[in-house]
Coordinates of N, CA and C and ligand atoms in Angstrom, one line a residue:
M1 N 0.9 -1.2 0.0 CA 0.0 0.0 0.0 C 0.9 1.2 0.0
D2 N 0.8 2.0 -1.1 CA 1.7 3.1 -1.3 C 1.7 4.2 -0.2
N3 N 0.5 4.4 0.3 CA 0.4 5.6 1.3 C 0.2 5.1 2.7
C4 N 0.6 3.9 3.0 CA 0.4 3.4 4.4 C 1.6 3.6 5.2
I5 N 1.5 4.3 6.3 CA 2.7 4.6 7.1 C 3.3 3.4 7.7
F6 N 2.5 2.4 8.1 CA 3.1 1.2 8.7 C 3.7 0.2 7.6
C7 N 3.2 0.3 6.4 CA 3.9 -0.4 5.3 C 5.3 0.2 5.1
K8 N 5.3 1.5 5.2 CA 6.6 2.2 5.1 C 7.6 1.9 6.2
I9 N 7.0 1.7 7.4 CA 7.9 1.3 8.6 C 8.3 -0.1 8.3
A10 N 7.4 -1.0 7.9 CA 7.8 -2.4 7.6 C 8.9 -2.5 6.6
A11 N 8.8 -1.6 5.6 CA 9.8 -1.6 4.5 C 11.1 -0.8 4.9
K12 N 11.1 -0.2 6.1 CA 12.3 0.6 6.6 C 12.4 1.9 5.8
I13 N 11.4 2.3 5.1 CA 11.4 3.6 4.4 C 11.3 4.7 5.5
I14 N 10.5 4.4 6.5 CA 10.3 5.3 7.6 C 11.0 4.6 8.8
P15 N 11.9 5.2 9.5 CA 12.6 4.6 10.6 C 11.7 4.3 11.8
S16 N 12.0 3.3 12.6 CA 11.3 3.1 13.9 C 12.2 2.4 14.8
S17 N 11.8 2.3 16.1 CA 12.6 1.6 17.1 C 12.1 0.2 17.1
V18 N 12.8 -0.7 16.4 CA 12.4 -2.1 16.2 C 12.7 -2.9 17.5
V19 N 11.7 -3.6 18.0 CA 12.0 -4.5 19.1 C 12.0 -6.0 18.7
Y20 N 11.4 -6.3 17.5 CA 11.4 -7.7 17.0 C 11.1 -7.7 15.5
E21 N 11.7 -8.6 14.8 CA 11.4 -8.8 13.4 C 11.6 -10.2 13.0
D22 N 10.6 -10.7 12.2 CA 10.9 -12.0 11.5 C 10.3 -11.8 10.0
D23 N 10.2 -12.9 9.3 CA 9.8 -12.8 7.9 C 8.4 -12.1 7.7
S24 N 7.5 -12.3 8.7 CA 6.1 -11.9 8.5 C 5.7 -10.8 9.5
L25 N 6.4 -10.6 10.6 CA 5.9 -9.7 11.6 C 7.0 -8.7 11.9
L26 N 6.6 -7.5 12.4 CA 7.5 -6.5 12.9 C 6.9 -5.9 14.2
A27 N 7.8 -5.7 15.2 CA 7.3 -5.0 16.4 C 8.2 -3.8 16.6
F28 N 7.6 -2.6 16.9 CA 8.4 -1.4 17.1 C 7.7 -0.5 18.1
K29 N 8.5 0.4 18.8 CA 7.9 1.2 19.8 C 7.0 2.3 19.3
D30 N 5.9 2.5 20.0 CA 4.9 3.5 19.6 C 5.6 4.9 19.7
I31 N 5.4 5.7 18.7 CA 6.0 7.1 18.7 C 5.5 8.0 19.8
H32 N 4.3 7.7 20.3 CA 3.6 8.5 21.3 C 3.2 7.5 22.4
P33 N 4.2 7.0 23.2 CA 3.8 6.0 24.2 C 2.8 6.4 25.2
A34 N 1.9 5.5 25.5 CA 0.8 5.8 26.5 C 1.3 5.3 27.9
A35 N 2.4 4.7 28.0 CA 2.9 4.1 29.3 C 4.4 3.9 29.1
P36 N 5.1 3.5 30.2 CA 6.5 3.3 30.1 C 6.9 2.2 29.0
V37 N 6.1 1.2 28.8 CA 6.3 0.3 27.7 C 5.1 0.4 26.8
H38 N 5.4 0.7 25.5 CA 4.3 0.7 24.5 C 4.9 0.4 23.2
F39 N 4.6 -0.8 22.7 CA 5.0 -1.1 21.4 C 3.9 -1.7 20.6
L40 N 4.1 -1.8 19.3 CA 3.1 -2.3 18.3 C 3.6 -3.5 17.6
I41 N 2.8 -4.5 17.4 CA 3.1 -5.6 16.5 C 2.3 -5.6 15.3
I42 N 2.9 -5.6 14.1 CA 2.2 -5.5 12.9 C 2.6 -6.7 12.0
P43 N 1.7 -7.1 11.1 CA 2.1 -8.0 10.0 C 2.8 -7.1 8.9
K44 N 3.8 -7.7 8.3 CA 4.5 -6.9 7.3 C 3.6 -6.7 6.0
A45 N 2.8 -7.7 5.8 CA 1.9 -7.6 4.7 C 0.7 -6.8 5.1
H46 N 0.2 -5.9 4.2 CA -0.8 -4.9 4.6 C -2.2 -5.6 4.8
V47 N -2.8 -5.4 5.9 CA -4.2 -5.7 6.2 C -4.7 -4.5 6.9
S48 N -5.8 -3.9 6.5 CA -6.3 -2.7 7.0 C -6.7 -2.8 8.5
T49 N -7.6 -3.7 8.7 CA -8.2 -3.8 10.1 C -8.4 -5.3 10.5
L50 N -8.7 -5.5 11.7 CA -9.0 -6.8 12.2 C -10.2 -7.4 11.5
S51 N -11.1 -6.5 11.1 CA -12.3 -6.9 10.4 C -12.1 -7.3 9.0
D52 N -10.9 -7.1 8.5 CA -10.5 -7.5 7.1 C -9.8 -8.8 7.1
C53 N -9.6 -9.4 8.3 CA -9.0 -10.7 8.4 C -9.9 -11.8 8.2
D54 N -9.5 -12.9 7.5 CA -10.3 -14.1 7.3 C -9.4 -15.3 7.5
D55 N -9.8 -16.4 7.0 CA -9.1 -17.7 7.3 C -7.6 -17.6 7.0
E56 N -7.3 -16.9 6.0 CA -5.9 -16.9 5.6 C -5.0 -16.1 6.6
H57 N -5.6 -15.4 7.5 CA -4.9 -14.6 8.4 C -4.8 -15.2 9.8
V58 N -5.4 -16.4 10.0 CA -5.5 -17.0 11.3 C -4.1 -17.3 11.9
A59 N -3.3 -17.8 11.1 CA -1.9 -18.2 11.5 C -1.2 -16.9 11.9
M60 N -1.3 -15.9 11.1 CA -0.6 -14.6 11.4 C -1.1 -14.0 12.7
L61 N -2.4 -14.0 12.9 CA -2.9 -13.5 14.2 C -2.5 -14.3 15.4
G62 N -2.4 -15.6 15.2 CA -1.9 -16.4 16.3 C -0.4 -16.1 16.6
E63 N 0.4 -15.9 15.6 CA 1.8 -15.6 15.8 C 1.9 -14.2 16.5
M64 N 1.1 -13.3 16.1 CA 1.1 -12.0 16.8 C 0.9 -12.2 18.3
M65 N -0.2 -12.9 18.6 CA -0.5 -13.1 20.0 C 0.6 -13.9 20.8
R66 N 1.1 -14.9 20.1 CA 2.2 -15.7 20.7 C 3.4 -14.9 21.1
L67 N 3.7 -13.8 20.3 CA 4.8 -13.0 20.5 C 4.7 -12.1 21.7
V68 N 3.4 -11.8 22.1 CA 3.2 -10.8 23.1 C 3.9 -11.1 24.4
P69 N 3.8 -12.2 25.0 CA 4.4 -12.5 26.3 C 5.9 -12.4 26.3
K70 N 6.5 -12.9 25.2 CA 7.9 -12.9 25.0 C 8.5 -11.5 24.9
L71 N 7.8 -10.7 24.1 CA 8.3 -9.3 23.9 C 8.0 -8.4 25.1
A72 N 6.9 -8.7 25.7 CA 6.6 -7.9 27.0 C 7.6 -8.2 28.0
A73 N 8.0 -9.4 28.2 CA 9.1 -9.7 29.1 C 10.4 -9.1 28.8
E74 N 10.7 -9.1 27.5 CA 12.0 -8.5 27.1 C 11.9 -7.0 27.3
Q75 N 10.8 -6.4 27.2 CA 10.6 -4.9 27.3 C 10.4 -4.5 28.8
G76 N 10.3 -5.4 29.7 CA 10.3 -5.1 31.1 C 8.9 -5.1 31.7
C77 N 7.9 -5.6 31.0 CA 6.5 -5.6 31.6 C 5.9 -7.0 31.6
G78 N 6.7 -8.0 31.6 CA 6.2 -9.4 31.6 C 5.5 -9.8 32.9
V79 N 4.7 -10.8 32.8 CA 4.1 -11.3 34.0 C 5.1 -12.2 34.7
T80 N 5.2 -12.0 36.0 CA 6.1 -12.8 36.9 C 5.3 -13.4 38.0
R81 N 5.9 -14.4 38.7 CA 5.2 -15.0 39.8 C 6.2 -14.9 41.0
D82 N 5.7 -14.5 42.1 CA 6.5 -14.5 43.3 C 6.6 -15.9 44.0
A83 N 7.3 -15.9 45.1 CA 7.6 -17.2 45.7 C 6.3 -17.9 46.2
Q84 N 5.3 -17.1 46.5 CA 4.0 -17.6 46.9 C 3.1 -17.9 45.7
G85 N 3.6 -17.7 44.5 CA 2.7 -18.0 43.4 C 1.9 -16.9 42.9
G86 N 2.0 -15.7 43.6 CA 1.2 -14.5 43.2 C 1.7 -13.9 41.9
V87 N 0.8 -13.4 41.2 CA 1.2 -12.8 39.9 C 1.5 -11.3 40.0
T88 N 2.6 -10.9 39.4 CA 3.0 -9.5 39.4 C 3.3 -9.1 38.0
G89 N 3.4 -7.8 37.7 CA 3.7 -7.2 36.4 C 2.5 -7.4 35.5
G90 N 2.7 -7.2 34.2 CA 1.7 -7.4 33.2 C 1.5 -6.2 32.3
Y91 N 0.6 -6.3 31.4 CA 0.4 -5.4 30.3 C -1.0 -5.5 29.8
K92 N -1.3 -4.5 28.9 CA -2.6 -4.5 28.3 C -2.4 -4.7 26.8
T93 N -3.2 -5.6 26.1 CA -3.1 -5.7 24.7 C -4.4 -5.1 24.1
Q94 N -4.2 -4.5 22.9 CA -5.4 -3.8 22.4 C -5.3 -3.7 20.9
I95 N -6.3 -4.0 20.2 CA -6.4 -3.8 18.7 C -7.6 -2.8 18.5
N96 N -7.3 -1.6 18.1 CA -8.4 -0.6 17.8 C -8.8 -0.9 16.4
T97 N -10.1 -1.0 16.2 CA -10.7 -1.4 14.9 C -11.8 -0.4 14.4
G98 N -11.5 0.3 13.3 CA -12.5 1.2 12.7 C -12.6 2.5 13.5
P99 N -13.3 3.4 12.9 CA -13.4 4.8 13.6 C -14.0 4.7 15.0
D100 N -15.0 3.9 15.1 CA -15.6 3.8 16.5 C -14.7 3.1 17.5
G101 N -13.8 2.3 16.9 CA -12.8 1.6 17.8 C -11.6 2.4 18.0
G102 N -11.6 3.6 17.5 CA -10.4 4.5 17.8 C -9.2 4.2 16.9
Q103 N -9.4 3.5 15.8 CA -8.3 3.2 14.9 C -7.9 4.5 14.1
E104 N -6.6 4.8 14.2 CA -6.1 6.0 13.5 C -5.2 5.6 12.3
V105 N -4.5 4.5 12.4 CA -3.6 4.0 11.3 C -4.3 2.7 10.8
Y106 N -4.6 2.7 9.5 CA -5.3 1.6 8.9 C -4.4 0.6 8.3
H107 N -3.6 0.0 9.2 CA -2.8 -1.2 8.9 C -2.8 -1.9 10.3
L108 N -3.4 -3.1 10.2 CA -3.6 -3.9 11.5 C -2.4 -3.8 12.4
H109 N -2.7 -3.5 13.7 CA -1.6 -3.4 14.7 C -2.1 -3.8 16.0
L110 N -1.3 -4.4 16.8 CA -1.6 -4.9 18.2 C -0.8 -4.0 19.1
H111 N -1.5 -3.2 20.0 CA -0.8 -2.5 21.0 C -0.4 -3.4 22.2
V112 N 0.8 -3.2 22.7 CA 1.2 -3.8 24.0 C 1.6 -2.7 24.9
I113 N 0.9 -2.5 26.0 CA 1.0 -1.3 26.8 C 1.3 -1.8 28.2
G114 N 2.5 -1.5 28.7 CA 2.8 -2.0 30.0 C 3.3 -1.0 31.0
G115 N 3.2 -1.3 32.3 CA 3.5 -0.4 33.4 C 2.4 -0.5 34.4
P116 N 2.5 0.1 35.5 CA 1.4 0.0 36.5 C 0.2 0.6 36.0
H117 N -0.9 -0.1 35.9 CA -2.2 0.4 35.4 C -2.1 1.3 34.2
P118 N -1.5 0.9 33.1 CA -1.2 1.8 32.0 C -2.4 2.4 31.3
W119 N -3.5 1.7 31.5 CA -4.7 2.2 30.8 C -5.4 3.4 31.5
R120 N -5.0 3.6 32.8 CA -5.5 4.8 33.5 C -5.0 6.1 32.9
G121 N -5.8 7.0 32.6 CA -5.4 8.3 32.0 C -5.4 8.3 30.5
Q122 N -5.7 7.1 29.9 CA -5.8 7.0 28.5 C -7.2 7.5 28.1
K123 N -7.2 8.1 26.9 CA -8.5 8.6 26.5 C -9.4 7.5 26.0
Ligands
5GP1 P1 -4.4 3.4 16.6 O1 -5.1 4.5 17.2 O2 -4.5 3.3 15.1 O3 -4.8 2.0 17.2 O4 -2.9 3.6 16.9 C1 -1.9 4.0 16.1 C2 -0.7 4.2 16.9 O5 0.4 4.4 16.0 C3 -0.7 5.4 17.8 O6 -0.5 5.0 19.1 C4 0.5 6.3 17.3 O7 1.2 6.9 18.3 C5 1.3 5.3 16.5 N1 2.0 5.9 15.4 C6 1.5 6.7 14.4 N2 2.5 7.0 13.5 C7 3.6 6.4 13.9 C8 4.9 6.4 13.4 O8 5.3 7.0 12.4 N3 5.9 5.7 14.1 C9 5.5 5.0 15.3 N4 6.5 4.3 15.9 N5 4.3 5.0 15.8 C10 3.3 5.7 15.1
ZN2 ZN1 0.1 -1.0 5.4

């Protein structure tokens, strides 16, 4: 997609702070972080929204989700367990879809937002 900013990021035409890359996915830090940790996972191939995904995208969506815990841990907001088995840390995952879903960039992306209660104060 010629005019898609995330396609340009995937193609390295626009620079970004990359946290992960493989043949089909790219993860990079959000330019306007909503919390101490805030990165986006995108497919390199253009898909506009979650609602444009069908059977051919199921594996890609699964790979995106499977990456989240690994990258969250690497970025410092992974879930950990204390000696008593209590859960600490964590993050929020979010896919904004369509205008009513607050989507601003029309290339599918999964937000990973970490830090203490990172969703508080978000619009
Ligand atoms: P949306 O509202 O579409 O779910 O979120 C789009 C996100 O992309 C926003 O959080 C915004 O800060 C981020 N963003 C927009 N343009 C750029 C850019 O050029 N580089 C990076 N790293 N993030 C961007
Ligand atoms: Zn795109």
